[in-house]
Each structure stands twice: as C-alpha cells, then as structure tokens.
Tab-separated table of C-alpha atoms and ligand atoms in Angstrom:
chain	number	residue	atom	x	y	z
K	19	UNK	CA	-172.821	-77.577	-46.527
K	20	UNK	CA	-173.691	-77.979	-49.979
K	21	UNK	CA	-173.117	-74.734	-51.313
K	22	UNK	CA	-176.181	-75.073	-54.064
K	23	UNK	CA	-178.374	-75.135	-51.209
K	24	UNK	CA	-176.972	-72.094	-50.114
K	25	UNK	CA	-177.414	-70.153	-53.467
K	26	UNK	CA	-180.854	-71.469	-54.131
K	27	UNK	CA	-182.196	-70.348	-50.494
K	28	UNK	CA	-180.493	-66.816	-50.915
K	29	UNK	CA	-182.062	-66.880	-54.708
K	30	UNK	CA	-185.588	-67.783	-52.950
K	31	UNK	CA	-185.244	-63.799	-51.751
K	32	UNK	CA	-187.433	-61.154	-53.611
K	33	UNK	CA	-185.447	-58.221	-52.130
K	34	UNK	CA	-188.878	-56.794	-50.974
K	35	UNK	CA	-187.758	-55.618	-48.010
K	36	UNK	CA	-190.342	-56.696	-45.491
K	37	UNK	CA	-188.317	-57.590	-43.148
K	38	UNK	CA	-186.065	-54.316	-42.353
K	39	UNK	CA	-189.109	-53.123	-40.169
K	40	UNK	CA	-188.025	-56.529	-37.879
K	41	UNK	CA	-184.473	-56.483	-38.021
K	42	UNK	CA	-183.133	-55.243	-34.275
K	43	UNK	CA	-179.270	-54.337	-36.497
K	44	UNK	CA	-181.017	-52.431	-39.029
K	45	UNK	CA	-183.279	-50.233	-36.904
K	46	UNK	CA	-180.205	-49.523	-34.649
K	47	UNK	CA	-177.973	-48.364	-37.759
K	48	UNK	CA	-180.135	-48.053	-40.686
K	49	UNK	CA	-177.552	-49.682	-42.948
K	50	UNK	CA	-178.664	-52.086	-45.502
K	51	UNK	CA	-175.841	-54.086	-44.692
K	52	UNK	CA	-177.289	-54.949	-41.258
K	53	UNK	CA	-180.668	-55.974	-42.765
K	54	UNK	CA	-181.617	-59.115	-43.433
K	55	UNK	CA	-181.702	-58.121	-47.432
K	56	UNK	CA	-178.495	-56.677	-47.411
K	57	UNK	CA	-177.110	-59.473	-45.743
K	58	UNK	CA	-178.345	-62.071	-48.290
K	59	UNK	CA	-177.164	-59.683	-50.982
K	60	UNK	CA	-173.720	-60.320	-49.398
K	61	UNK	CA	-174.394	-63.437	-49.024
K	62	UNK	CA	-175.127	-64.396	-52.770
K	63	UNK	CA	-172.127	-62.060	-53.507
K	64	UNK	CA	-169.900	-64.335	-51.743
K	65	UNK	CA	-171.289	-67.641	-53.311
K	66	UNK	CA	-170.652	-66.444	-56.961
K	67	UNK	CA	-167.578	-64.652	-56.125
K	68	UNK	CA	-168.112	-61.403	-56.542
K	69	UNK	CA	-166.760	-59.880	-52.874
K	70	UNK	CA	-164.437	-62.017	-50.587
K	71	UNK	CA	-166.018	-63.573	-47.517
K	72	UNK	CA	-163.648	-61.392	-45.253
K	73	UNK	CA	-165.314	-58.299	-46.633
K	74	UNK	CA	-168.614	-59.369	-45.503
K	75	UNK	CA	-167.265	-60.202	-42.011
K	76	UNK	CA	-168.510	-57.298	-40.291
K	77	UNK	CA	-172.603	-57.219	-41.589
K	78	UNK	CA	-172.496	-60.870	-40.996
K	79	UNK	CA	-171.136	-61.196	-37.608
K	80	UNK	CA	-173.626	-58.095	-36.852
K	81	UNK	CA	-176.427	-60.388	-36.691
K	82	UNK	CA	-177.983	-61.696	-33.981
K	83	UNK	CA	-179.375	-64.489	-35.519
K	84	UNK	CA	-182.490	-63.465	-33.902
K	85	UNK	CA	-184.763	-64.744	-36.991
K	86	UNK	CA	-187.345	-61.719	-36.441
K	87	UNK	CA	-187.222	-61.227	-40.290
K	88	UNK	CA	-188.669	-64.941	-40.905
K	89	UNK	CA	-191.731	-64.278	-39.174
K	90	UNK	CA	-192.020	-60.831	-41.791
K	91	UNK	CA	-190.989	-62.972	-44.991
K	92	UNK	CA	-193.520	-63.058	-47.847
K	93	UNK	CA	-191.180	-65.947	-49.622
K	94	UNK	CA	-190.418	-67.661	-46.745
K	95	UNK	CA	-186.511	-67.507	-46.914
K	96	UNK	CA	-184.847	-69.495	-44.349
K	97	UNK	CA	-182.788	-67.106	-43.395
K	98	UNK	CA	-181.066	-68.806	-39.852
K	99	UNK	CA	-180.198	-71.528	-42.342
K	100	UNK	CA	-178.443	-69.053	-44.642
K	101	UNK	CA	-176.266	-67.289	-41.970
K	102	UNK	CA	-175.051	-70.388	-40.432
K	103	UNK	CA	-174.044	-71.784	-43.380
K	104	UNK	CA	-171.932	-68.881	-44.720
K	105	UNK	CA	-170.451	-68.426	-41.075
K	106	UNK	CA	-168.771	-71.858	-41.641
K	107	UNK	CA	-167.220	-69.963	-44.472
K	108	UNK	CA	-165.429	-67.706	-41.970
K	109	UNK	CA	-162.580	-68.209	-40.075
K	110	UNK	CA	-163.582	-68.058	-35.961
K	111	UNK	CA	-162.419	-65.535	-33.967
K	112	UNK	CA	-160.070	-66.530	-31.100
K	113	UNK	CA	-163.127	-65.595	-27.929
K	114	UNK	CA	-165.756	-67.466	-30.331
K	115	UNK	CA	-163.212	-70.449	-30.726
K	116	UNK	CA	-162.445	-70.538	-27.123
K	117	UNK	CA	-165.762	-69.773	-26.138
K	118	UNK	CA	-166.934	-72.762	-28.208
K	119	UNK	CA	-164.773	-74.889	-26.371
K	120	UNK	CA	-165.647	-73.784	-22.929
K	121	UNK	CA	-169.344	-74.387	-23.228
K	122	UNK	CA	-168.924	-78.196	-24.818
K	123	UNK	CA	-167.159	-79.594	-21.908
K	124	UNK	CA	-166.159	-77.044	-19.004
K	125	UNK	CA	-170.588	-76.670	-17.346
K	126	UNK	CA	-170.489	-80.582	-17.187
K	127	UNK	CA	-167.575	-81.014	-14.897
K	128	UNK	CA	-167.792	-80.564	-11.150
K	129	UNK	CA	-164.571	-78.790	-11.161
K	130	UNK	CA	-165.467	-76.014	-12.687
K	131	UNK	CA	-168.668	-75.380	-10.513
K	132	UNK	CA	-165.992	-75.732	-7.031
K	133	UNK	CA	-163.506	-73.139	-8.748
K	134	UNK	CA	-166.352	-71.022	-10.093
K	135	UNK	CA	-167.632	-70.542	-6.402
K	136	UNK	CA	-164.650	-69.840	-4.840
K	137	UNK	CA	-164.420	-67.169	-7.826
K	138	UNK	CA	-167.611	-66.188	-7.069
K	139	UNK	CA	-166.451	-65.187	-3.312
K	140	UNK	CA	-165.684	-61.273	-2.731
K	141	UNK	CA	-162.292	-60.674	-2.097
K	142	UNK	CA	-161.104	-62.827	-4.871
K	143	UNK	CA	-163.744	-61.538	-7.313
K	144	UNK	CA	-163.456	-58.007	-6.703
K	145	UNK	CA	-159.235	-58.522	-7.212
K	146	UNK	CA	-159.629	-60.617	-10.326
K	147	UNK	CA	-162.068	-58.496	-11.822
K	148	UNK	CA	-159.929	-55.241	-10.782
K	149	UNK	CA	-156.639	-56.870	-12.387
K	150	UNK	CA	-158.452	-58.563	-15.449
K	151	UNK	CA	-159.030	-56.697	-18.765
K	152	UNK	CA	-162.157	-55.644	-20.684
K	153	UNK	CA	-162.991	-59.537	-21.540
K	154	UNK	CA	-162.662	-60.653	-17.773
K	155	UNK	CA	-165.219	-57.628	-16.724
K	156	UNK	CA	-167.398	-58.038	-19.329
K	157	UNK	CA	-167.851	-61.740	-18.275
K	158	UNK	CA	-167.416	-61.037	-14.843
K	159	UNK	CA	-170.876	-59.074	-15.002
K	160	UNK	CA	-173.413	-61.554	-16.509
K	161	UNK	CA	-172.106	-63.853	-13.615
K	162	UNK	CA	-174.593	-63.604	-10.694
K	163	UNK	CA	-173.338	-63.871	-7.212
K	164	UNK	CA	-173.342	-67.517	-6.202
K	165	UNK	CA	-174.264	-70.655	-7.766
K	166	UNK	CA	-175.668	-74.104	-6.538
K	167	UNK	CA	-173.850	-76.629	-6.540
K	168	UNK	CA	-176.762	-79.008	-5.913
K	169	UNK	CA	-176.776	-82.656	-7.869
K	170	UNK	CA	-179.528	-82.748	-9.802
K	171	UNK	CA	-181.066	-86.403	-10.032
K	172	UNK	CA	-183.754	-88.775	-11.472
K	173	UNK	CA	-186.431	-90.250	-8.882
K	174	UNK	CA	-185.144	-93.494	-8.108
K	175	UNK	CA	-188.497	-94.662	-8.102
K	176	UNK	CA	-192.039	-93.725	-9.926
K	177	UNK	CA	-194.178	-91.195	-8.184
K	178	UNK	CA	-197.505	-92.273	-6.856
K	179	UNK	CA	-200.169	-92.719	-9.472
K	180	UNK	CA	-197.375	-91.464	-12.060
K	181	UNK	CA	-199.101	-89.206	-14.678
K	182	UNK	CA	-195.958	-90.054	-17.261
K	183	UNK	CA	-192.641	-89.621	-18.114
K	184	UNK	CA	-190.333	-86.945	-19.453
K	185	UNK	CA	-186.653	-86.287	-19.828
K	186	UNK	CA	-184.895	-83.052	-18.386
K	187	UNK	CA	-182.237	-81.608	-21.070
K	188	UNK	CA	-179.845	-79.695	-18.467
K	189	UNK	CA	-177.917	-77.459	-21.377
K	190	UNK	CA	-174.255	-76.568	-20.699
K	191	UNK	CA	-174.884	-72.910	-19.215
K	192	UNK	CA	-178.318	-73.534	-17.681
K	193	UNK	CA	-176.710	-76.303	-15.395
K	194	UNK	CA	-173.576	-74.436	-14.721
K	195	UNK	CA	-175.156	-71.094	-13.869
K	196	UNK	CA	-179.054	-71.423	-13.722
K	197	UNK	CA	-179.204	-74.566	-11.898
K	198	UNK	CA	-182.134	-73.665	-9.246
K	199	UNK	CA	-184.173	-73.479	-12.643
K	200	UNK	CA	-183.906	-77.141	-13.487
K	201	UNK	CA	-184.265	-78.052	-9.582
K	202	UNK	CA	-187.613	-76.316	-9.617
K	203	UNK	CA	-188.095	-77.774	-12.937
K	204	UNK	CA	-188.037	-81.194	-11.516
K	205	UNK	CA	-189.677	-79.992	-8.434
K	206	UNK	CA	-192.812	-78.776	-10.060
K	207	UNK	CA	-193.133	-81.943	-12.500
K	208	UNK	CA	-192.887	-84.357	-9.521
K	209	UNK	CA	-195.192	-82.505	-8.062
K	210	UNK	CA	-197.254	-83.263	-10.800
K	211	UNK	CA	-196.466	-87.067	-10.832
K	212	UNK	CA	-194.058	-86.687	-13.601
K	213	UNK	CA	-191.104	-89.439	-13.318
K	214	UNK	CA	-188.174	-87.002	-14.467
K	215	UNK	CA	-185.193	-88.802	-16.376
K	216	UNK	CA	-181.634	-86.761	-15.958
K	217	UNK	CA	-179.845	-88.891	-19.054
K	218	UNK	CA	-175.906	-88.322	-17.449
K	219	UNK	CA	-174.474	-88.342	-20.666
K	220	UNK	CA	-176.269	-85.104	-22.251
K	221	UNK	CA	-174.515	-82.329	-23.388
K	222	UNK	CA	-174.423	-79.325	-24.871
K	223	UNK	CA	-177.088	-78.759	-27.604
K	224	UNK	CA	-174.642	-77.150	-30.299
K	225	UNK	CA	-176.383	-74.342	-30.565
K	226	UNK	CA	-173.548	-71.740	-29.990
K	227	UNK	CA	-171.386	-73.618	-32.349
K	228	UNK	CA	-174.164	-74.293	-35.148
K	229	UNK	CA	-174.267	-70.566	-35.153
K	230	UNK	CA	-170.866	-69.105	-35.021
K	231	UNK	CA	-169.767	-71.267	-37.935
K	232	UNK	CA	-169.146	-74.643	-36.249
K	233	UNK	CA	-171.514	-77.085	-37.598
K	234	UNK	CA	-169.169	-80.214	-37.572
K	235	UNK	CA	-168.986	-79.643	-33.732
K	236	UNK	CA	-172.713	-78.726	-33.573
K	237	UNK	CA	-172.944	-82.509	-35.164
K	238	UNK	CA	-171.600	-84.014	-32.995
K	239	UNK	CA	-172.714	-82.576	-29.451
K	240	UNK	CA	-176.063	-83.290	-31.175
K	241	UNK	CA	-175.204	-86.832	-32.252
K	242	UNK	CA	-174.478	-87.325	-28.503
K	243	UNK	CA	-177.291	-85.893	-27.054
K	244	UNK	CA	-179.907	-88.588	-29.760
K	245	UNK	CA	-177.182	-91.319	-28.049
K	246	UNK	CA	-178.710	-89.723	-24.360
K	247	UNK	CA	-182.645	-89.142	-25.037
K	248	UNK	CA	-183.600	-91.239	-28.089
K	249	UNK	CA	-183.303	-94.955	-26.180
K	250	UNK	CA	-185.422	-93.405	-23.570
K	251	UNK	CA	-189.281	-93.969	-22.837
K	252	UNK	CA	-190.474	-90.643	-22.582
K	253	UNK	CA	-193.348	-88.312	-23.438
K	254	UNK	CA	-191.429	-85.037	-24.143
K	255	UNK	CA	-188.065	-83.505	-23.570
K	256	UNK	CA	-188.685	-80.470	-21.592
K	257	UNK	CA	-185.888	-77.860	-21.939
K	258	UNK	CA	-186.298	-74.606	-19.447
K	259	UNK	CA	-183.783	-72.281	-21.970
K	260	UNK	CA	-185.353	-71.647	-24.911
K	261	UNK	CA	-182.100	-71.626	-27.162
K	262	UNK	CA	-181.457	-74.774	-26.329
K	263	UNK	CA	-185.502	-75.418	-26.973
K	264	UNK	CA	-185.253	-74.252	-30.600
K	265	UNK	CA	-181.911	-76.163	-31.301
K	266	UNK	CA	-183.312	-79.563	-30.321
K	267	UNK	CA	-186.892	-78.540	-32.183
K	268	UNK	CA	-184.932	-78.110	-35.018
K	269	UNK	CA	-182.471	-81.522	-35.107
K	270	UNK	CA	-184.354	-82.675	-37.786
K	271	UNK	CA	-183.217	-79.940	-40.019
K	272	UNK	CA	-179.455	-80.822	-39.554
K	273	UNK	CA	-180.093	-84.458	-40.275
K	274	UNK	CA	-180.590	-85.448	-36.329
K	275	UNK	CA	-183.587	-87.468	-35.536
K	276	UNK	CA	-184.631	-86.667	-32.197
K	277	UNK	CA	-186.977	-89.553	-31.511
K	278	UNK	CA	-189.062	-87.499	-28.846
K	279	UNK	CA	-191.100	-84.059	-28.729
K	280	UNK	CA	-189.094	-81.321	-27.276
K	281	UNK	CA	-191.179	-78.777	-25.248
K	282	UNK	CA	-190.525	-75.571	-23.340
K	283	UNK	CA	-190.777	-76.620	-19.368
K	284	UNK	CA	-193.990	-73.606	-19.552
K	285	UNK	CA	-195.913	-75.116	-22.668
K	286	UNK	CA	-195.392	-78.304	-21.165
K	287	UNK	CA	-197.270	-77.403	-17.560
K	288	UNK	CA	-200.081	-75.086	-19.337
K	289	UNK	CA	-200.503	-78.415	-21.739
K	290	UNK	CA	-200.054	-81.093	-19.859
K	291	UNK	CA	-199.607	-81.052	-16.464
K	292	UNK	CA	-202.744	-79.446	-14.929
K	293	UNK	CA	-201.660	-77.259	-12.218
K	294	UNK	CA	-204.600	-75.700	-10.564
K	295	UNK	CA	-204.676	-72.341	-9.194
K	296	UNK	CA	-205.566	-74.066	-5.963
K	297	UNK	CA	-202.338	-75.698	-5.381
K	298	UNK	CA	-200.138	-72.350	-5.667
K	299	UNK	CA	-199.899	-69.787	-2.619
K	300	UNK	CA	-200.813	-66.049	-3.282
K	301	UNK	CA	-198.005	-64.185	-4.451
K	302	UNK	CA	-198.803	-60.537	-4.164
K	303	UNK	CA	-195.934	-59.401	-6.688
K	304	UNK	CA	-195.686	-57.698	-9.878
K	305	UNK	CA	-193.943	-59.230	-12.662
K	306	UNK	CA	-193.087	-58.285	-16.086
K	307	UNK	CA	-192.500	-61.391	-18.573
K	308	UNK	CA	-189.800	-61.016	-21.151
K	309	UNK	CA	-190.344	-63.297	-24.456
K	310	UNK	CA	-186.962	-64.478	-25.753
K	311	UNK	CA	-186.508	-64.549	-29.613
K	312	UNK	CA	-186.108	-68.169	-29.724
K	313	UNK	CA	-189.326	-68.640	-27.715
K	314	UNK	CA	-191.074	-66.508	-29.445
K	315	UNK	CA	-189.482	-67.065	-33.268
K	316	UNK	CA	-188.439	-70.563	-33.001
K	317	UNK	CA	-190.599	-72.802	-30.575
K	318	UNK	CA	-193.602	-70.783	-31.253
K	319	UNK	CA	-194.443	-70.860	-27.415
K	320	UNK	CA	-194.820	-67.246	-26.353
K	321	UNK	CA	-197.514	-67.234	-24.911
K	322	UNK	CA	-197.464	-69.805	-22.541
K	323	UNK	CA	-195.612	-68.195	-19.697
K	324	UNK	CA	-198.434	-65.830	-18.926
K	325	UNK	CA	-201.092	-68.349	-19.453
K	326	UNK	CA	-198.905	-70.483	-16.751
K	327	UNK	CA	-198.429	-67.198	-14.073
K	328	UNK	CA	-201.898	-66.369	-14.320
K	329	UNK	CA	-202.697	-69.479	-12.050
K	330	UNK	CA	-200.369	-67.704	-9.408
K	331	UNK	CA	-203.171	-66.117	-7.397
K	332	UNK	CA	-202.387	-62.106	-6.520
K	333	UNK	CA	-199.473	-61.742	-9.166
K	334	UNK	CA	-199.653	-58.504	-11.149
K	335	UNK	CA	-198.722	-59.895	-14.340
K	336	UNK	CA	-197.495	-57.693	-17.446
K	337	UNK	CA	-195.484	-58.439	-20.569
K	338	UNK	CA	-192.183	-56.745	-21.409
K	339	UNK	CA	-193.490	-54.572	-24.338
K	340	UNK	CA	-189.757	-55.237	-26.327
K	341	UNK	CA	-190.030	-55.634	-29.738
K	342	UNK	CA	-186.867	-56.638	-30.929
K	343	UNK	CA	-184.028	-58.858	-29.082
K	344	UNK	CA	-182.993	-57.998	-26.084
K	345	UNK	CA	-179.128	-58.452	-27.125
K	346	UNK	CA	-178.092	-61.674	-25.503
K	347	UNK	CA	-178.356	-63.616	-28.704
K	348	UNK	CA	-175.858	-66.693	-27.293
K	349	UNK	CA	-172.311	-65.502	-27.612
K	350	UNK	CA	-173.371	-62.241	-29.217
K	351	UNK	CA	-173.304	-60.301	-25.843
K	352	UNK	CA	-169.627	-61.267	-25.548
K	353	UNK	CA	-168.673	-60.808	-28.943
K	354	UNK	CA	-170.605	-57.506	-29.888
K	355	UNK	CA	-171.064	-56.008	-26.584
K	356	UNK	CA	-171.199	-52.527	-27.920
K	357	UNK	CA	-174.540	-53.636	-30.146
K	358	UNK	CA	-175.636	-56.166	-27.235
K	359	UNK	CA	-175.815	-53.279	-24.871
K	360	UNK	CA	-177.666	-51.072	-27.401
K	361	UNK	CA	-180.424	-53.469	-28.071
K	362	UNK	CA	-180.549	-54.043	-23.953
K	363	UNK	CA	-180.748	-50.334	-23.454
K	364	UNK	CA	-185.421	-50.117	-24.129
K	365	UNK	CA	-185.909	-53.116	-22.039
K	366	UNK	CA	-183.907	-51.387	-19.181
K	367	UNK	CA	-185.549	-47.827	-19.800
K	368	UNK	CA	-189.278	-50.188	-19.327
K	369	UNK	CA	-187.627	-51.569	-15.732
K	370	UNK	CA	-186.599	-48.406	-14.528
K	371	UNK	CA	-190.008	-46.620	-15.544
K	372	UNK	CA	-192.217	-49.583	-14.278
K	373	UNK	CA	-190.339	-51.340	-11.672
K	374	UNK	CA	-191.024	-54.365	-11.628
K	375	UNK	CA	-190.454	-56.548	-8.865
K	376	UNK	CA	-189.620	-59.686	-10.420
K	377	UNK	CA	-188.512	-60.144	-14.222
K	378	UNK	CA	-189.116	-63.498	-15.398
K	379	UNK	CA	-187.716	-64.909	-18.907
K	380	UNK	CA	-187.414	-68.434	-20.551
K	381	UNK	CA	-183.562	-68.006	-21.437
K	382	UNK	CA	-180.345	-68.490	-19.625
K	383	UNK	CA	-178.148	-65.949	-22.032
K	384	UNK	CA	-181.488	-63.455	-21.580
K	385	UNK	CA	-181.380	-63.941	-17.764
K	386	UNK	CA	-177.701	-63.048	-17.651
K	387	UNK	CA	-177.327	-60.426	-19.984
K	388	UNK	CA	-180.841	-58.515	-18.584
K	389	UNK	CA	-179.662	-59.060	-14.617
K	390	UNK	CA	-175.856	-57.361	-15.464
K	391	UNK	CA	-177.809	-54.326	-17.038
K	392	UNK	CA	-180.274	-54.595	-14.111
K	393	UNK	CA	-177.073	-54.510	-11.627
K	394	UNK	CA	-175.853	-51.628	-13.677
K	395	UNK	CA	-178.343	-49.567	-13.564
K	396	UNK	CA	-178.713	-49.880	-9.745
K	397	UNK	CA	-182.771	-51.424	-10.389
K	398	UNK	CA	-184.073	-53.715	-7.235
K	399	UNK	CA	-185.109	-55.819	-9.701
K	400	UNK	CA	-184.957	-59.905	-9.022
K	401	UNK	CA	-184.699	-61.898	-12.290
K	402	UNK	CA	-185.865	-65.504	-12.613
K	403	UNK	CA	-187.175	-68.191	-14.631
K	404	UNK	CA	-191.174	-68.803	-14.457
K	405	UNK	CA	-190.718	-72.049	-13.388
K	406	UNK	CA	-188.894	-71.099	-10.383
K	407	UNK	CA	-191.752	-69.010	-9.075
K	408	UNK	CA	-193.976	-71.836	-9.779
K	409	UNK	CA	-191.882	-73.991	-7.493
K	410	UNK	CA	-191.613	-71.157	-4.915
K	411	UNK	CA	-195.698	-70.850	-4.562
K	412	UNK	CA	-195.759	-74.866	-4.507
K	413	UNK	CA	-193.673	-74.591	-1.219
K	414	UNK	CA	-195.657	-71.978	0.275
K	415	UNK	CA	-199.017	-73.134	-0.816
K	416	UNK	CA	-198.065	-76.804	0.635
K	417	UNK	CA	-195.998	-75.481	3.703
K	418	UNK	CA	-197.991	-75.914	6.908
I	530	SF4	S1	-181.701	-62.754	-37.713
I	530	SF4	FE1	-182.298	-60.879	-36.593
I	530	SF4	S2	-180.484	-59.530	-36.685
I	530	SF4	FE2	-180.179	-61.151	-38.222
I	530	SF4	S3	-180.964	-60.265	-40.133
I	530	SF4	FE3	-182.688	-61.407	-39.207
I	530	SF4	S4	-183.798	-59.905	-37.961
I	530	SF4	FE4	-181.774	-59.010	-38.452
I	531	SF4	S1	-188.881	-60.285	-46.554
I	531	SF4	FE1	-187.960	-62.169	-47.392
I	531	SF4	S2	-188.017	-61.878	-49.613
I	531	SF4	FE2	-188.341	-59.853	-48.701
I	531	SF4	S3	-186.278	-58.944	-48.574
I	531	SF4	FE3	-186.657	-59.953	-46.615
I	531	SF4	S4	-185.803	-62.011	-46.860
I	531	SF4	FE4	-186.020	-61.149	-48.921
C-alpha cells in the first residue's frame, strides 16, 4: 500500500464530525478514539510518526469496519480503505492469523464438513465444549446444530426455455455452515429457468483477510476466484452473504477485474427473475428482516429483501428497526466478543419484545452471531436466509 495514498485519504478528512452520530464503537463508549474521526486522527498520527502503530492498536482493532460513517461523510473519505490499509501496518494476532487460515482452505474440503458433523453430535459436543476454554465456547455457540453435507452442483443440462445464465459464488463459511442457503439459491433460480454455474475452483473472497490486515492473501484468494468466474458466460454472479457481496463489488478497487456483475441472490430475483406471487404458497408467519451493514452500506441493496417477501402471500413482514451493526462484523465477534455482544444486545431486546417467528438476514456471520444470542436468550426464534423461505413456499405452492 502506497503509504501517500494513505495520508492523502486521511488528509481528505475535515474533522467535522458527522459521522460520530453513525459510529456503533462511539455511541457504545463515547470515546473519540472509537469514532471514525478519532480514528483517522490516529491514523495520520501514525503515517507522520508522531505515535507508534502499537499505541493505536486498541481504537483500531475496535472497529467494526462497518462503514456506517461513509454514508454520513460530507467529504467523502474512504474510510474502509483507510483502516485496511493501516491494519497491514499491524502485526496479526495469533486467533486472527489462524482464523485467516482456517477460512482460505479448511470450508472447501469435505473433511472438514465429516469431522464437523460428528462434532456437531451431542455427547461429543457437550464434552468438548465442557473441557474446551473460552475460545472453544465462544465458537462452539455461533455453530448451529447440524449441517448438510449435500453436494451442491451445476445443471448438467439447460433448463427448458432457459431465461439465462448466472454463476453461484459459494463463500468459504456460507458453504461450510449455511449450505441449505445456496441449495435453495439454486433451487429458486432453476425454478426460474436460470442455468446455475458452481465454478469448483472458487474460493474464499478475501474479505476477512483484506480486513484484518492481510491484503497480499486477500490478492490472491481474489486472483483465484477472476481465474473461476471471469472465463465464464454469465449474466451476474449472485452471492447469498452479503460480505462476500461487497468484497467482490468492490474487486475493482484492489486492482481485480471481475469481468461480471455481482448481485445479492434478493436484488437479483426482485430484478430479474420475475417470481409472481402466484407461484409461492401462503405462509401465514411473521418475520422481521435484519439489513446487514454490508447490504445496506456496501451493495446498496437494502431494500430488496422486503420487496422480494412481500410476494410471499400471508407473511407478516416487518424490518428489524437496528440502527447500527449488529456485532458480527466477520471475525469481529470472535475477536471482540465483549463489544460484539454489546452491539447484539438492541436487536435481541426487539426479538424478545416482538417475537418474531422467523428472522431472516442476508449474512452468514449475521445469521450466526444473531441465532447464538437467540439460543441464549432462550427466544423460539428460527433464523434463515430469505431465499430459503422463498424455496420453502416454491415446494409447498408446487406440492400436490
Ligand atoms: S467503520 Fe463502523 S465502527 Fe468503524 S469507524 Fe466507521 S462507523 Fe465506526
Ligand atoms: S464525516 Fe467525514 S470529514 Fe467529517 S469527521 Fe467524519 S470522516 Fe471526517
């Protein structure tokens, strides 16, 4: 990272301060250091040597990288650009190194899905978690309770009167833990006439790494990943987690040219795919849609879960009035679980006063980190992706 870049971003800052109102860290602890100002103030103080990076450690690593303050910004700082590049200043933890490594190679391998269900059974679960320390539990609970271990594939062959073509990005996490979303994914664009493409040699999007000071890494999984989609003859890359969404939206930024359009698996059906209200069964639920930072900040697509639900005929549809992150923020639950649970703590006190029956969001890390406070507090609350009650009213609405 060219380090003049840095300096003349951070120097772009008027120090107006219209972005503390956004900033989830400052509103928690009202110190200037966790605001997006102070922040850059530490940041600029780093570049021109006035405080060691080490010092500034603990504001930094504070943030969730959320980017609520660049939607506030009268001088339009690009703020996620400035915190990932000083992160690769800092030196990575050991759980951010070896969580780094984990999510680059560990979801693609069958292996770990086998050994991750027989984890996943009770005896062994309830022993492991009982004998493990503070790290083990606190992964332990954003785990849900089985997974599937179903092979996602590419039709062989076109649909009927295809409509078009797209590819499926899979993401790391999202196929290791959330894999019924990108099996109702497919289901619902094939339904639609949409030939899906599975490319077998994606990977991870580089996301976690891009932001916890990694960028060489973040390079490369992305190199890989324009290797996977770019030769391909598709309309769109649909993603169904919205980090991964807002990574491959913004490629171009770290010098990747992703040769295709990448759209949120939502946006994409409202757009493009025409699903009448005629073709989905009655669902006579109520459901309270959380908007994920990325979706919301980044991809600039939060509206189109409702607009896609609404075709659901009966659901009682509301949105998750949160106005800051949730907490999840990628590795940030893991790392700064004491702040993660914090910022979790309003969107659980809205559950438990509205009870919901379902609570649908358009992340993987949201999913997981809103179901283990969900568990906690004892809610009978089922969290899922939109998509998958899409697919879900499909079957019902076509079953005989
Ligand atoms: S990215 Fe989010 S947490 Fe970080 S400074 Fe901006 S608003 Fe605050
Ligand atoms: S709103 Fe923009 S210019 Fe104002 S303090 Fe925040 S980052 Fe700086």
């Amino acid at each position: 990272m060219n380090p003049n870049s840095i300096t003349t971003e951070a120097d772009r800052c008027v120090k107006c301060g219209l972005c503390l109102p956004q900033c989830p860290t400052y509103k928690l602890t009202q110190d200037e250091g966790d605001s997006p100002r102070g922040r850059i103030s530490l940041i600029q103080a780093v570049m021109t040597d006035q405080i060691p990076e080490p010092h500034t450690r603990f504001h930094l690593d504070r943030c969730l990288v959320c980017r609520a303050c660049e939607t506030a910004c009268p001088s339009g700082v690009r703020y996620g650009f400035l915190i990932d590049a000083i992160r690769q200043k800092s030196r990575q933890g050991l759980l951010t190194g070896l969580a780094n490594a984990a999510v680059a190679s560990l979801p693609y391998r069958r292996i770990t899905r086998s050994l991750l269900n027989i984890y996943l059974k009770p005896p062994l679960r309830r022993i492991l978690r009982w004998l493990g320390g503070k790290t083990v539990r606190r992964l332990d609970s954003l785990l849900p309770n089985a997974i599937s271990t179903e092979r996602l594939v590419s039709r062989t062959t076109a649909p009927d009167q295809p409509r078009g073509r797209v590819a499926l990005f899979t993401g790391c996490v999202t196929g290791l833990l959330e894999r019924q979303t990108l099996a109702a994914a497919i289901q619902v664009l094939e339904h639609c006439h949409y030939e899906v493409i599975i490319p077998e040699n994606q990977g991870c999007c580089g996301a976690i790494h891009g932001h916890s000071g990694n960028p060489d890494k973040a390079h490369k999984l992305g190199d890989n990943n324009l290797n996977a989609f770019n030769p391909l003859s598709v309309e769109a890359i649909i993603t169904c987690a919205s980090g991964c969404g807002a990574q491959l939206q913004e490629y171009g930024l770290h010098g990747l040219d992703l040769q295709h359009p990448v759209m949120d698996i939502s946006e994409f059906l409202l757009k493009s795919a025409d699903i009448g209200a005629n073709v989905l069964g009655k669902l006579d639920k109520s459901v309270l849609v959380h908007t994920p930072c990325t979706m919301k900040n980044v991809m600039k697509s939060e509206h189109a879960v409702a607009g896609l639900l609404k075709k659901i005929p009966g659901l009682q549809l509301e949105a998750l009035a949160l106005t800051d992150c949730c907490g999840s923020a990628g590795s940030y639950m893991l790392t700064q679980p004491v702040i993660a649970d914090q910022l979790r703590e309003p969107a659980i006190e809205i559950l438990r006063a509205k009870r919901p029956d379902i609570l649908v969001t358009s992340n993987t890390g949201c999913a997981m980190h809103l179901r283990a406070g969900i568990v906690q507090a004892s809610l009978p609350i089922e969290v899922c992706h939109p998509v998958e009650l899409i697919a879900r009213q499909l079957k019902i609405a076509n079953s005989p």
